[in-house]
Each structure stands twice: as structure tokens, then as C-alpha cells.
mmCIF file of C-alpha atoms in Angstrom:
data_model
loop_
_atom_site.group_PDB
_atom_site.id
_atom_site.type_symbol
_atom_site.label_atom_id
_atom_site.label_comp_id
_atom_site.label_asym_id
_atom_site.label_seq_id
_atom_site.Cartn_x
_atom_site.Cartn_y
_atom_site.Cartn_z
ATOM 1 C CA UNK A 1 4.005 -16.350 -35.462
ATOM 2 C CA UNK A 2 1.329 -13.808 -34.543
ATOM 3 C CA UNK A 3 -2.094 -14.112 -36.103
ATOM 4 C CA UNK A 4 -4.158 -11.146 -37.263
ATOM 5 C CA UNK A 5 -7.853 -11.503 -37.969
ATOM 6 C CA UNK A 6 -9.646 -8.836 -39.995
ATOM 7 C CA UNK A 7 -13.163 -8.997 -38.607
ATOM 8 C CA UNK A 8 -14.771 -6.472 -40.947
ATOM 9 C CA UNK A 9 -17.046 -8.710 -43.012
ATOM 10 C CA UNK A 10 -20.635 -8.331 -44.198
ATOM 11 C CA UNK A 11 -21.661 -10.942 -41.624
ATOM 12 C CA UNK A 12 -19.901 -9.188 -38.762
ATOM 13 C CA UNK A 13 -21.636 -5.928 -39.540
ATOM 14 C CA UNK A 14 -24.937 -7.611 -38.765
ATOM 15 C CA UNK A 15 -23.706 -8.408 -35.259
ATOM 16 C CA UNK A 16 -22.320 -5.033 -34.196
ATOM 17 C CA UNK A 17 -23.898 -1.700 -33.507
ATOM 18 C CA UNK A 18 -24.978 -0.018 -36.760
ATOM 19 C CA UNK A 19 -24.312 3.663 -37.389
ATOM 20 C CA UNK A 20 -27.950 4.621 -36.902
ATOM 21 C CA UNK A 21 -27.977 3.015 -33.474
ATOM 22 C CA UNK A 22 -25.575 5.673 -32.240
ATOM 23 C CA UNK A 23 -28.662 7.815 -31.591
ATOM 24 C CA UNK A 24 -30.100 5.154 -29.303
ATOM 25 C CA UNK A 25 -29.377 5.297 -25.590
ATOM 26 C CA UNK A 26 -26.960 2.607 -24.489
ATOM 27 C CA UNK A 27 -28.035 0.797 -21.334
ATOM 28 C CA UNK A 28 -24.529 -0.549 -20.759
ATOM 29 C CA UNK A 29 -22.709 1.513 -18.170
ATOM 30 C CA UNK A 30 -25.788 3.093 -16.630
ATOM 31 C CA UNK A 31 -26.188 2.952 -12.872
ATOM 32 C CA UNK A 32 -29.321 1.262 -11.536
ATOM 33 C CA UNK A 33 -30.914 4.660 -10.901
ATOM 34 C CA UNK A 34 -30.077 5.859 -14.415
ATOM 35 C CA UNK A 35 -31.451 2.653 -15.916
ATOM 36 C CA UNK A 36 -34.681 2.974 -13.914
ATOM 37 C CA UNK A 37 -35.029 6.582 -15.063
ATOM 38 C CA UNK A 38 -34.561 5.508 -18.682
ATOM 39 C CA UNK A 39 -37.242 2.833 -18.339
ATOM 40 C CA UNK A 40 -39.728 5.240 -16.770
ATOM 41 C CA UNK A 41 -39.055 7.590 -19.672
ATOM 42 C CA UNK A 42 -40.108 4.777 -22.021
ATOM 43 C CA UNK A 43 -43.420 4.307 -20.221
ATOM 44 C CA UNK A 44 -42.555 1.611 -17.685
ATOM 45 C CA UNK A 45 -44.555 2.321 -14.483
ATOM 46 C CA UNK A 46 -42.321 3.490 -11.633
ATOM 47 C CA UNK A 47 -43.491 0.637 -9.406
ATOM 48 C CA UNK A 48 -42.203 -1.848 -12.006
ATOM 49 C CA UNK A 49 -38.987 -0.072 -12.931
ATOM 50 C CA UNK A 50 -36.819 -1.549 -10.167
ATOM 51 C CA UNK A 51 -37.880 -5.084 -11.037
ATOM 52 C CA UNK A 52 -37.152 -4.463 -14.713
ATOM 53 C CA UNK A 53 -33.723 -3.058 -13.813
ATOM 54 C CA UNK A 54 -32.905 -6.266 -11.915
ATOM 55 C CA UNK A 55 -33.902 -8.298 -14.957
ATOM 56 C CA UNK A 56 -31.872 -6.176 -17.373
ATOM 57 C CA UNK A 57 -28.866 -6.156 -15.045
ATOM 58 C CA UNK A 58 -28.884 -9.954 -14.936
ATOM 59 C CA UNK A 59 -29.160 -10.338 -18.709
ATOM 60 C CA UNK A 60 -26.456 -7.758 -19.438
ATOM 61 C CA UNK A 61 -23.856 -8.630 -16.842
ATOM 62 C CA UNK A 62 -24.494 -12.240 -15.788
ATOM 63 C CA UNK A 63 -25.736 -13.815 -19.017
ATOM 64 C CA UNK A 64 -23.881 -11.421 -21.341
ATOM 65 C CA UNK A 65 -26.631 -10.995 -23.933
ATOM 66 C CA UNK A 66 -26.264 -8.317 -26.602
ATOM 67 C CA UNK A 67 -29.765 -8.477 -28.097
ATOM 68 C CA UNK A 68 -33.049 -7.674 -26.367
ATOM 69 C CA UNK A 69 -34.717 -10.625 -28.131
ATOM 70 C CA UNK A 70 -32.694 -12.967 -25.884
ATOM 71 C CA UNK A 71 -34.267 -11.601 -22.686
ATOM 72 C CA UNK A 72 -36.930 -14.284 -22.379
ATOM 73 C CA UNK A 73 -38.534 -13.219 -19.091
ATOM 74 C CA UNK A 74 -39.324 -9.735 -20.416
ATOM 75 C CA UNK A 75 -42.525 -9.209 -22.393
ATOM 76 C CA UNK A 76 -42.343 -8.936 -26.181
ATOM 77 C CA UNK A 77 -43.880 -5.462 -26.075
ATOM 78 C CA UNK A 78 -41.248 -4.142 -23.683
ATOM 79 C CA UNK A 79 -38.469 -5.831 -25.668
ATOM 80 C CA UNK A 80 -39.741 -4.120 -28.802
ATOM 81 C CA UNK A 81 -39.830 -0.759 -27.025
ATOM 82 C CA UNK A 82 -36.325 -1.216 -25.697
ATOM 83 C CA UNK A 83 -35.049 -2.246 -29.116
ATOM 84 C CA UNK A 84 -36.601 0.844 -30.711
ATOM 85 C CA UNK A 85 -35.078 3.319 -28.274
ATOM 86 C CA UNK A 86 -32.050 1.688 -26.631
ATOM 87 C CA UNK A 87 -29.025 -0.407 -27.514
ATOM 88 C CA UNK A 88 -26.952 -3.080 -25.799
ATOM 89 C CA UNK A 89 -24.949 -4.016 -28.888
ATOM 90 C CA UNK A 90 -21.186 -4.404 -28.780
ATOM 91 C CA UNK A 91 -18.744 -2.068 -30.509
ATOM 92 C CA UNK A 92 -17.387 -3.085 -33.877
ATOM 93 C CA UNK A 93 -14.313 -5.313 -33.715
ATOM 94 C CA UNK A 94 -12.054 -4.034 -36.469
ATOM 95 C CA UNK A 95 -9.180 -6.408 -35.852
ATOM 96 C CA UNK A 96 -8.170 -9.212 -33.520
ATOM 97 C CA UNK A 97 -4.491 -10.096 -33.176
ATOM 98 C CA UNK A 98 -3.247 -13.210 -31.414
ATOM 99 C CA UNK A 99 0.356 -13.344 -30.268
ATOM 100 C CA UNK A 100 2.471 -16.460 -30.333
ATOM 101 C CA UNK A 101 2.375 -16.363 -26.492
ATOM 102 C CA UNK A 102 -1.452 -16.349 -26.421
ATOM 103 C CA UNK A 103 -1.877 -12.626 -25.767
ATOM 104 C CA UNK A 104 -4.841 -11.176 -27.683
ATOM 105 C CA UNK A 105 -5.349 -7.591 -28.794
ATOM 106 C CA UNK A 106 -8.627 -6.215 -30.087
ATOM 107 C CA UNK A 107 -9.043 -2.990 -32.004
ATOM 108 C CA UNK A 108 -12.585 -1.837 -31.241
ATOM 109 C CA UNK A 109 -14.440 0.953 -33.009
ATOM 110 C CA UNK A 110 -16.976 3.004 -31.078
ATOM 111 C CA UNK A 111 -19.593 5.031 -32.967
ATOM 112 C CA UNK A 112 -19.515 8.832 -33.130
ATOM 113 C CA UNK A 113 -20.899 10.890 -30.272
ATOM 114 C CA UNK A 114 -22.731 14.031 -31.282
ATOM 115 C CA UNK A 115 -20.869 15.671 -34.162
ATOM 116 C CA UNK A 116 -17.738 13.617 -33.518
ATOM 117 C CA UNK A 117 -16.237 10.768 -35.499
ATOM 118 C CA UNK A 118 -15.962 7.047 -34.742
ATOM 119 C CA UNK A 119 -12.968 6.298 -32.512
ATOM 120 C CA UNK A 120 -10.727 3.254 -32.153
ATOM 121 C CA UNK A 121 -9.507 1.762 -28.880
ATOM 122 C CA UNK A 122 -7.166 -1.135 -28.138
ATOM 123 C CA UNK A 123 -7.803 -3.739 -25.422
ATOM 124 C CA UNK A 124 -5.406 -6.546 -24.493
ATOM 125 C CA UNK A 125 -5.932 -9.962 -22.879
ATOM 126 C CA UNK A 126 -2.935 -11.597 -21.202
ATOM 127 C CA UNK A 127 -3.312 -15.271 -20.220
ATOM 128 C CA UNK A 128 -1.148 -16.616 -17.427
ATOM 129 C CA UNK A 129 -1.105 -19.776 -15.370
ATOM 130 C CA UNK A 130 -4.186 -19.688 -13.156
ATOM 131 C CA UNK A 131 -5.365 -16.238 -14.244
ATOM 132 C CA UNK A 132 -6.285 -14.095 -17.202
ATOM 133 C CA UNK A 133 -5.782 -10.329 -17.113
ATOM 134 C CA UNK A 134 -7.611 -7.826 -19.297
ATOM 135 C CA UNK A 135 -5.935 -4.461 -19.903
ATOM 136 C CA UNK A 136 -8.638 -1.840 -20.493
ATOM 137 C CA UNK A 137 -8.389 1.661 -21.952
ATOM 138 C CA UNK A 138 -10.022 4.714 -20.374
ATOM 139 C CA UNK A 139 -9.389 7.348 -23.057
ATOM 140 C CA UNK A 140 -8.823 7.549 -26.790
ATOM 141 C CA UNK A 141 -5.248 8.786 -26.871
ATOM 142 C CA UNK A 142 -3.539 10.426 -23.905
ATOM 143 C CA UNK A 143 -2.537 13.893 -22.679
ATOM 144 C CA UNK A 144 0.522 12.903 -20.654
ATOM 145 C CA UNK A 145 3.222 12.521 -23.354
ATOM 146 C CA UNK A 146 5.420 10.182 -21.305
ATOM 147 C CA UNK A 147 8.505 10.015 -23.480
ATOM 148 C CA UNK A 148 8.986 6.215 -23.325
ATOM 149 C CA UNK A 149 5.330 5.372 -24.055
ATOM 150 C CA UNK A 150 3.944 4.799 -27.548
ATOM 151 C CA UNK A 151 0.374 5.604 -26.452
ATOM 152 C CA UNK A 152 1.595 8.998 -25.301
ATOM 153 C CA UNK A 153 2.454 9.932 -28.889
ATOM 154 C CA UNK A 154 -1.248 9.866 -29.779
ATOM 155 C CA UNK A 155 -3.054 13.077 -28.885
ATOM 156 C CA UNK A 156 -6.131 12.832 -26.698
ATOM 157 C CA UNK A 157 -9.282 12.466 -28.780
ATOM 158 C CA UNK A 158 -11.834 12.087 -25.974
ATOM 159 C CA UNK A 159 -12.744 10.311 -22.764
ATOM 160 C CA UNK A 160 -14.516 6.966 -22.931
ATOM 161 C CA UNK A 161 -17.948 6.684 -21.340
ATOM 162 C CA UNK A 162 -18.688 4.159 -18.564
ATOM 163 C CA UNK A 163 -20.424 2.007 -21.185
ATOM 164 C CA UNK A 164 -17.459 2.102 -23.571
ATOM 165 C CA UNK A 165 -15.094 1.104 -20.752
ATOM 166 C CA UNK A 166 -17.356 -1.813 -19.771
ATOM 167 C CA UNK A 167 -17.947 -2.873 -23.368
ATOM 168 C CA UNK A 168 -14.254 -3.717 -23.673
ATOM 169 C CA UNK A 169 -14.748 -6.265 -20.891
ATOM 170 C CA UNK A 170 -17.964 -7.586 -22.441
ATOM 171 C CA UNK A 171 -16.358 -8.006 -25.876
ATOM 172 C CA UNK A 172 -13.398 -9.858 -24.388
ATOM 173 C CA UNK A 173 -15.686 -12.172 -22.430
ATOM 174 C CA UNK A 174 -17.662 -12.794 -25.642
ATOM 175 C CA UNK A 175 -14.565 -13.611 -27.668
ATOM 176 C CA UNK A 176 -13.106 -15.884 -24.977
ATOM 177 C CA UNK A 177 -16.338 -17.724 -24.164
ATOM 178 C CA UNK A 178 -16.377 -16.344 -20.624
ATOM 179 C CA UNK A 179 -20.159 -16.081 -20.250
ATOM 180 C CA UNK A 180 -22.439 -18.997 -19.260
ATOM 181 C CA UNK A 181 -23.160 -21.442 -22.083
ATOM 182 C CA UNK A 182 -20.494 -19.833 -24.301
ATOM 183 C CA UNK A 183 -17.694 -21.768 -25.969
ATOM 184 C CA UNK A 184 -14.011 -20.906 -25.694
ATOM 185 C CA UNK A 185 -12.307 -20.645 -29.115
ATOM 186 C CA UNK A 186 -10.360 -23.743 -30.126
ATOM 187 C CA UNK A 187 -6.702 -23.434 -29.232
ATOM 188 C CA UNK A 188 -7.112 -20.347 -27.076
ATOM 189 C CA UNK A 189 -4.636 -20.012 -24.208
ATOM 190 C CA UNK A 190 -6.779 -19.384 -21.129
ATOM 191 C CA UNK A 191 -6.841 -20.496 -17.470
ATOM 192 C CA UNK A 192 -7.687 -24.194 -17.188
ATOM 193 C CA UNK A 193 -10.421 -23.639 -14.602
ATOM 194 C CA UNK A 194 -12.847 -20.902 -13.604
ATOM 195 C CA UNK A 195 -13.183 -17.593 -15.356
ATOM 196 C CA UNK A 196 -11.145 -16.773 -18.413
ATOM 197 C CA UNK A 197 -10.871 -13.143 -17.243
ATOM 198 C CA UNK A 198 -10.018 -13.086 -13.556
ATOM 199 C CA UNK A 199 -8.374 -9.659 -13.297
ATOM 200 C CA UNK A 200 -8.736 -6.303 -14.987
ATOM 201 C CA UNK A 201 -6.200 -3.504 -15.049
ATOM 202 C CA UNK A 202 -6.847 0.087 -16.062
ATOM 203 C CA UNK A 203 -3.497 0.289 -17.815
ATOM 204 C CA UNK A 204 -4.515 0.682 -21.447
ATOM 205 C CA UNK A 205 -4.745 3.889 -23.421
ATOM 206 C CA UNK A 206 -5.173 7.084 -21.412
ATOM 207 C CA UNK A 207 -4.867 8.317 -17.824
ATOM 208 C CA UNK A 208 -7.804 6.858 -15.838
ATOM 209 C CA UNK A 209 -7.796 9.619 -13.224
ATOM 210 C CA UNK A 210 -8.306 12.262 -15.903
ATOM 211 C CA UNK A 211 -11.586 10.465 -16.617
ATOM 212 C CA UNK A 212 -12.389 9.806 -12.975
ATOM 213 C CA UNK A 213 -16.198 9.818 -12.874
ATOM 214 C CA UNK A 214 -16.621 7.562 -15.907
ATOM 215 C CA UNK A 215 -13.935 5.144 -14.719
ATOM 216 C CA UNK A 216 -15.469 5.104 -11.249
ATOM 217 C CA UNK A 217 -18.926 4.202 -12.557
ATOM 218 C CA UNK A 218 -17.562 1.497 -14.863
ATOM 219 C CA UNK A 219 -15.476 -0.141 -12.126
ATOM 220 C CA UNK A 220 -18.316 -0.061 -9.599
ATOM 221 C CA UNK A 221 -20.478 -1.912 -12.127
ATOM 222 C CA UNK A 222 -17.646 -4.355 -12.924
ATOM 223 C CA UNK A 223 -17.323 -5.160 -9.209
ATOM 224 C CA UNK A 224 -21.077 -5.318 -8.523
ATOM 225 C CA UNK A 225 -21.859 -8.635 -6.827
ATOM 226 C CA UNK A 226 -25.110 -9.079 -8.743
ATOM 227 C CA UNK A 227 -23.502 -8.681 -12.157
ATOM 228 C CA UNK A 228 -19.957 -9.025 -13.467
ATOM 229 C CA UNK A 229 -18.883 -9.631 -9.864
ATOM 230 C CA UNK A 230 -15.128 -9.037 -10.113
ATOM 231 C CA UNK A 231 -13.438 -8.643 -6.744
ATOM 232 C CA UNK A 232 -12.070 -5.148 -6.135
ATOM 233 C CA UNK A 233 -8.827 -6.828 -5.111
ATOM 234 C CA UNK A 234 -8.594 -8.142 -8.676
ATOM 235 C CA UNK A 235 -9.074 -4.698 -10.217
ATOM 236 C CA UNK A 236 -6.028 -2.435 -10.454
ATOM 237 C CA UNK A 237 -6.082 1.187 -11.530
ATOM 238 C CA UNK A 238 -2.799 2.609 -12.778
ATOM 239 C CA UNK A 239 -2.075 6.325 -12.686
ATOM 240 C CA UNK A 240 0.905 8.413 -13.691
ATOM 241 C CA UNK A 241 0.328 10.513 -10.590
ATOM 242 C CA UNK A 242 -2.837 12.624 -10.651
ATOM 243 C CA UNK A 243 -2.417 13.367 -6.953
ATOM 244 C CA UNK A 244 -5.801 15.006 -6.150
ATOM 245 C CA UNK A 245 -7.700 11.947 -7.375
ATOM 246 C CA UNK A 246 -5.589 9.250 -5.706
ATOM 247 C CA UNK A 247 -7.302 9.440 -2.320
ATOM 248 C CA UNK A 248 -10.713 9.538 -4.035
ATOM 249 C CA UNK A 249 -9.816 6.362 -5.899
ATOM 250 C CA UNK A 250 -9.360 4.463 -2.661
ATOM 251 C CA UNK A 251 -12.286 6.092 -0.881
ATOM 252 C CA UNK A 252 -14.897 5.998 -3.672
ATOM 253 C CA UNK A 253 -13.838 3.033 -5.835
ATOM 254 C CA UNK A 254 -11.787 0.895 -3.460
ATOM 255 C CA UNK A 255 -9.670 -0.908 -6.035
ATOM 256 C CA UNK A 256 -5.961 -1.694 -5.986
ATOM 257 C CA UNK A 257 -3.608 1.135 -6.961
ATOM 258 C CA UNK A 258 -0.600 1.136 -9.265
ATOM 259 C CA UNK A 259 1.726 4.089 -9.796
ATOM 260 C CA UNK A 260 3.715 4.621 -13.002
ATOM 261 C CA UNK A 261 6.872 5.763 -11.245
ATOM 262 C CA UNK A 262 9.846 5.111 -13.575
ATOM 263 C CA UNK A 263 12.271 7.519 -11.904
ATOM 264 C CA UNK A 264 13.530 8.316 -8.407
ATOM 265 C CA UNK A 265 14.596 11.919 -9.027
ATOM 266 C CA UNK A 266 12.306 14.802 -9.938
ATOM 267 C CA UNK A 267 14.601 16.105 -12.683
ATOM 268 C CA UNK A 268 14.471 12.752 -14.527
ATOM 269 C CA UNK A 269 10.810 12.056 -13.840
ATOM 270 C CA UNK A 270 9.984 15.530 -15.200
ATOM 271 C CA UNK A 271 11.274 14.233 -18.543
ATOM 272 C CA UNK A 272 9.968 10.661 -18.484
ATOM 273 C CA UNK A 273 6.580 11.421 -16.891
ATOM 274 C CA UNK A 274 5.910 15.140 -17.446
ATOM 275 C CA UNK A 275 2.951 15.262 -15.028
ATOM 276 C CA UNK A 276 5.681 15.172 -12.359
ATOM 277 C CA UNK A 277 6.229 18.882 -13.014
ATOM 278 C CA UNK A 278 2.741 19.481 -11.610
ATOM 279 C CA UNK A 279 2.759 16.793 -8.922
ATOM 280 C CA UNK A 280 6.389 16.074 -7.903
ATOM 281 C CA UNK A 281 7.571 12.954 -6.153
ATOM 282 C CA UNK A 282 7.055 14.175 -2.575
ATOM 283 C CA UNK A 283 3.394 15.009 -3.221
ATOM 284 C CA UNK A 284 2.884 11.726 -5.068
ATOM 285 C CA UNK A 285 4.436 9.591 -2.323
ATOM 286 C CA UNK A 286 2.513 11.466 0.396
ATOM 287 C CA UNK A 287 -0.714 10.659 -1.472
ATOM 288 C CA UNK A 288 0.319 6.994 -1.648
ATOM 289 C CA UNK A 289 0.991 6.855 2.095
ATOM 290 C CA UNK A 290 -2.518 8.220 2.702
ATOM 291 C CA UNK A 291 -4.238 5.769 0.325
ATOM 292 C CA UNK A 292 -7.343 4.336 2.058
ATOM 293 C CA UNK A 293 -6.992 0.675 3.053
ATOM 294 C CA UNK A 294 -3.239 0.590 2.474
ATOM 295 C CA UNK A 295 -1.711 -2.417 4.245
ATOM 296 C CA UNK A 296 0.593 -5.366 3.634
ATOM 297 C CA UNK A 297 -2.447 -7.183 2.260
ATOM 298 C CA UNK A 298 -3.343 -4.253 -0.019
ATOM 299 C CA UNK A 299 -0.005 -3.031 -1.285
ATOM 300 C CA UNK A 300 0.523 -0.353 -3.893
ATOM 301 C CA UNK A 301 2.266 -1.523 -7.055
ATOM 302 C CA UNK A 302 4.967 0.778 -8.387
ATOM 303 C CA UNK A 303 5.725 0.315 -12.082
ATOM 304 C CA UNK A 304 9.289 0.980 -13.179
ATOM 305 C CA UNK A 305 10.262 0.694 -16.830
ATOM 306 C CA UNK A 306 13.908 -0.294 -17.294
ATOM 307 C CA UNK A 307 15.671 2.136 -19.642
ATOM 308 C CA UNK A 308 19.301 1.433 -20.501
ATOM 309 C CA UNK A 309 21.653 4.044 -19.076
ATOM 310 C CA UNK A 310 18.762 6.236 -17.949
ATOM 311 C CA UNK A 311 17.221 4.894 -14.737
ATOM 312 C CA UNK A 312 18.694 1.420 -14.279
ATOM 313 C CA UNK A 313 21.815 1.933 -12.166
ATOM 314 C CA UNK A 314 22.261 0.319 -8.760
ATOM 315 C CA UNK A 315 22.308 3.830 -7.280
ATOM 316 C CA UNK A 316 18.831 4.246 -8.757
ATOM 317 C CA UNK A 317 17.785 0.974 -7.099
ATOM 318 C CA UNK A 318 19.054 2.169 -3.702
ATOM 319 C CA UNK A 319 17.273 5.499 -4.137
ATOM 320 C CA UNK A 320 14.089 3.636 -5.030
ATOM 321 C CA UNK A 321 14.244 1.687 -1.777
ATOM 322 C CA UNK A 322 14.745 4.902 0.192
ATOM 323 C CA UNK A 323 11.925 6.644 -1.651
ATOM 324 C CA UNK A 324 9.357 3.957 -0.855
ATOM 325 C CA UNK A 325 10.388 3.391 2.761
ATOM 326 C CA UNK A 326 7.319 2.883 4.942
ATOM 327 C CA UNK A 327 4.905 2.186 2.064
ATOM 328 C CA UNK A 328 3.569 -1.387 1.718
ATOM 329 C CA UNK A 329 4.596 -1.884 -1.889
ATOM 330 C CA UNK A 330 5.462 -4.188 -4.730
ATOM 331 C CA UNK A 331 7.738 -2.978 -7.534
ATOM 332 C CA UNK A 332 7.113 -4.256 -11.051
ATOM 333 C CA UNK A 333 10.226 -3.960 -13.175
ATOM 334 C CA UNK A 334 9.199 -3.628 -16.818
ATOM 335 C CA UNK A 335 11.693 -4.285 -19.618
ATOM 336 C CA UNK A 336 11.249 -1.419 -22.079
ATOM 337 C CA UNK A 337 9.143 -2.377 -25.084
ATOM 338 C CA UNK A 338 10.480 -0.666 -28.226
ATOM 339 C CA UNK A 339 8.331 1.088 -30.791
ATOM 340 C CA UNK A 340 9.138 2.995 -33.996
ATOM 341 C CA UNK A 341 10.760 6.345 -33.284
ATOM 342 C CA UNK A 342 11.509 5.786 -29.586
ATOM 343 C CA UNK A 343 14.782 7.182 -28.227
ATOM 344 C CA UNK A 344 15.283 4.535 -25.548
ATOM 345 C CA UNK A 345 16.720 1.034 -25.316
ATOM 346 C CA UNK A 346 15.821 -1.744 -22.934
ATOM 347 C CA UNK A 347 18.273 -2.301 -20.092
ATOM 348 C CA UNK A 348 20.525 -5.338 -20.398
ATOM 349 C CA UNK A 349 18.953 -8.383 -18.777
ATOM 350 C CA UNK A 350 21.877 -8.816 -16.355
ATOM 351 C CA UNK A 351 21.419 -5.220 -15.196
ATOM 352 C CA UNK A 352 17.697 -5.732 -14.651
ATOM 353 C CA UNK A 353 18.409 -8.818 -12.548
ATOM 354 C CA UNK A 354 20.995 -7.000 -10.417
ATOM 355 C CA UNK A 355 18.558 -4.113 -9.927
ATOM 356 C CA UNK A 356 15.830 -6.580 -8.883
ATOM 357 C CA UNK A 357 18.143 -8.428 -6.497
ATOM 358 C CA UNK A 358 19.053 -5.236 -4.679
ATOM 359 C CA UNK A 359 15.414 -4.210 -4.276
ATOM 360 C CA UNK A 360 14.427 -7.723 -3.189
ATOM 361 C CA UNK A 361 17.136 -7.811 -0.506
ATOM 362 C CA UNK A 362 15.724 -4.545 0.851
ATOM 363 C CA UNK A 363 12.432 -6.354 1.505
ATOM 364 C CA UNK A 364 10.361 -5.377 -1.530
ATOM 365 C CA UNK A 365 8.960 -7.905 -3.968
ATOM 366 C CA UNK A 366 10.283 -6.816 -7.363
ATOM 367 C CA UNK A 367 9.219 -9.243 -10.073
ATOM 368 C CA UNK A 368 10.496 -8.654 -13.580
ATOM 369 C CA UNK A 369 7.472 -8.461 -15.833
ATOM 370 C CA UNK A 370 7.755 -10.970 -18.648
ATOM 371 C CA UNK A 371 7.291 -9.135 -21.955
ATOM 372 C CA UNK A 372 4.011 -10.304 -23.477
ATOM 373 C CA UNK A 373 2.463 -9.661 -26.882
ATOM 374 C CA UNK A 374 5.446 -7.744 -28.243
ATOM 375 C CA UNK A 375 4.950 -9.279 -31.690
ATOM 376 C CA UNK A 376 1.495 -7.667 -31.946
ATOM 377 C CA UNK A 377 2.428 -4.360 -30.220
ATOM 378 C CA UNK A 378 0.331 -5.350 -27.208
ATOM 379 C CA UNK A 379 3.047 -5.035 -24.581
ATOM 380 C CA UNK A 380 3.181 -2.380 -21.884
ATOM 381 C CA UNK A 381 3.582 1.082 -23.409
ATOM 382 C CA UNK A 382 2.951 -0.054 -26.992
ATOM 383 C CA UNK A 383 -0.790 0.587 -27.364
ATOM 384 C CA UNK A 384 -1.787 3.154 -29.944
ATOM 385 C CA UNK A 385 -5.105 2.886 -31.711
ATOM 386 C CA UNK A 386 -5.938 3.182 -35.374
ATOM 387 C CA UNK A 387 -7.422 6.610 -34.642
ATOM 388 C CA UNK A 388 -3.852 7.676 -35.388
ATOM 389 C CA UNK A 389 -2.073 4.554 -36.658
ATOM 390 C CA UNK A 390 1.553 4.105 -37.600
ATOM 391 C CA UNK A 391 2.333 3.385 -41.226
ATOM 392 C CA UNK A 392 1.707 -0.226 -42.100
ATOM 393 C CA UNK A 393 5.277 -0.658 -43.337
ATOM 394 C CA UNK A 394 6.637 0.563 -39.968
ATOM 395 C CA UNK A 395 4.360 -1.787 -38.070
ATOM 396 C CA UNK A 396 5.287 -4.802 -40.191
ATOM 397 C CA UNK A 397 8.978 -3.997 -39.868
ATOM 398 C CA UNK A 398 8.707 -3.802 -36.073
ATOM 399 C CA UNK A 399 6.651 -6.996 -35.850
ATOM 400 C CA UNK A 400 9.228 -8.825 -37.963
ATOM 401 C CA UNK A 401 11.998 -7.565 -35.681
ATOM 402 C CA UNK A 402 10.153 -8.734 -32.561
ATOM 403 C CA UNK A 403 9.402 -12.148 -34.040
ATOM 404 C CA UNK A 404 13.054 -12.643 -34.974
ATOM 405 C CA UNK A 405 13.983 -12.129 -31.322
ATOM 406 C CA UNK A 406 15.530 -8.664 -31.329
ATOM 407 C CA UNK A 407 14.680 -6.505 -28.350
ATOM 408 C CA UNK A 408 14.296 -9.494 -26.034
#
């Protein structure tokens, strides 16, 4: 049975960013130049600023500290100045849910910006044999209204900053004991060796390429060899098809690309993924063929949710093969994950297997994605934050249905 932890306690409030700290400048997510500029603004001599940036970078992204008092090779006076004007505290963790399959979902609350309100974001950790994948959000809500996606039913509230994107990774590494000298929680399902978080995917709430600059800065910091040091080949950015930014993603960020495809005909994709009306399939596939670094070693992943009687016929599978001809690709087949109010059903398992067999025989790897975290609404397409939450009774009813095995 899934486990839900309510982490709003008097003790936890002492460990997260207080409301007043929202006025402080967060150092998390700043580039080295921006961090140096911030330090000079606090009175650090320019000739010392670069050295101080190296120290801060190490403490933030290698050691994972969240309190200036833990930065022992920085003078007390500078630590006091930083504490008075800046913050490196984590967002508030409102809730942590742990699925029976080991998947974890965190509901994080970020403080208000300007005259805005606090916002909630969901982040999911998926443990697998030999790897652990963190699914990160880029926006609060989404503008795309894909009809099969629960996140798409939540209106866009705002973009996340580079710091807020990175803080999801830092919180997850905290909670999993993935920083040096940190302990992994008892009973946690994590890789047996090495890092607990080996891969990150920009597949959470929002469309990453509608928040391009902030996502770019966050991912460049995540892949920085002197900090979090994740390989760009272990970072995947998923887009529904924002064609003008696809080439820039490869050229300026250099991470792996995933496309939320889900249909092989424009008239159907217009319904399932409405951005297709602006950037139809031909434009999208042309952009994929031109993706920098594309090769058999750096394939594009095409995500295809299996919807019963909608897009799962063998004719659809043949059309998919024709559509992707000439593109080094892998096709992830995703059993539809139900949510309250959805109009779709998951394809029958036998149909999914026949679809996969046809695509495989055509020379494309087409793994069927194992549904993970369905009992805590953490599966693909189910994320929707408490900024606009479903009724508790609806959520409990759905969780009970998933636990009892329906929808599998």
C-alpha cells in the first residue's frame, strides 16, 4: 500500500525557507557570473569574487549544504553577510508519497514572487535496477491542454526559475541521501551502487521549451562537471513539439531529446496534442531530423501513449514506422494512466504487445513503459499540483481503484 507523509510540522518549518526569506536573493540557479556579481554587490572585492564563487559552488552542488553556517572554509563575517542577504534554503516539502513499487512523489511549495502567491510543484523519483530517474517540473501548470494528460487540466500559473528547477533535484538528493556523508532512508528502494539519482528527465509539469532560458540555465548547472556533474546523455528533455526551440535545445543545452508524439496523423494529433495545430507533424519531424548530434548513439525518444480504440491499431503502428523513417529513434509505448474525468481508456495489453512487435520488427526499439507510481498519481500524465488539487474524495477513490488492480 502507498505511504503518504505529511511533512508540515513545527520542526520542519525550521528547516525550510521562511516566508520572510522570499525577499532574499537565492544563490541556487545563478550562473557563475551572476553569483560573482551578487557577491561584489555585497562588498566582496572583485579580485576575490571568483574564488568565493568556486567555494560556494562546491558547497551548494557537491556537498549539498542548505545553510551558510556549514561552509567552514568561508569566514564567519562573510557567512553572516550571505545569511542576511541571500538564501540557499530548500523549498517547503508539503507532502511525500511513497508508492508500493518504491516510486516517490514530493509536493514542494515555493514562496511567492513579487505580489504572487506560493505555488506547489510535484517531482517524482522512479527507482529501477541500476538507475534512479528523477522527473522534474519546469512550470506550475501547463498551457498545452493535451486531452489525455492530467497536468494539462491545470492552467499555467507561472514559469519556474532556474533555482526552483534545480531545487527539485537538491531536495530529492537530500531525501534519498544522495550527497556525501548523507544517509539513505531505511527501506528506500534505490540503486545498490553509485548515485541514487543517475538520470533526470524534464517530463514533469509544464512544457520545458516554453520556459527555455530558465530550463537551459538549470540544466547547464546540473551537468556542470565541477558541481552536480550529471552527464548530458543522462538528461532528457521532453517537448510536445515547440519546433523553433528544438534545434536550440541541441545546440545550446546538448541534452537528449524526447518528443511527445502520441499520434501519426495531424487530424488526431490536433486533438490529443493541440500544439500540433501550430507545428504540424511535418515541421516537427523535420526539426527532429535536424537535431544537433543526432546519431544511433544519440537517438531521439518518441513517446506514444496507448489509447484504446484511438491510436493503437496496427495501421497506426505501420504509419508510425513510415513517419519516423530515417530518424535514429527509440519509441516508448506508454500504457495510458487514468485520472478522474478522463475520456480515454488504456489499450488492452495484448494490443500493446502486438503494436510493439510490429514496430520492433521494423527495426525500432519500442519498450513498453512499465506503469510506475499509479497508486500515488505519480505515473506519466498524472501530475497535477495542489495549486489546483482534485477533491480529496476523488483522489482517494482513484488511489483505491489503482491499489485494487483496476487499470493495470
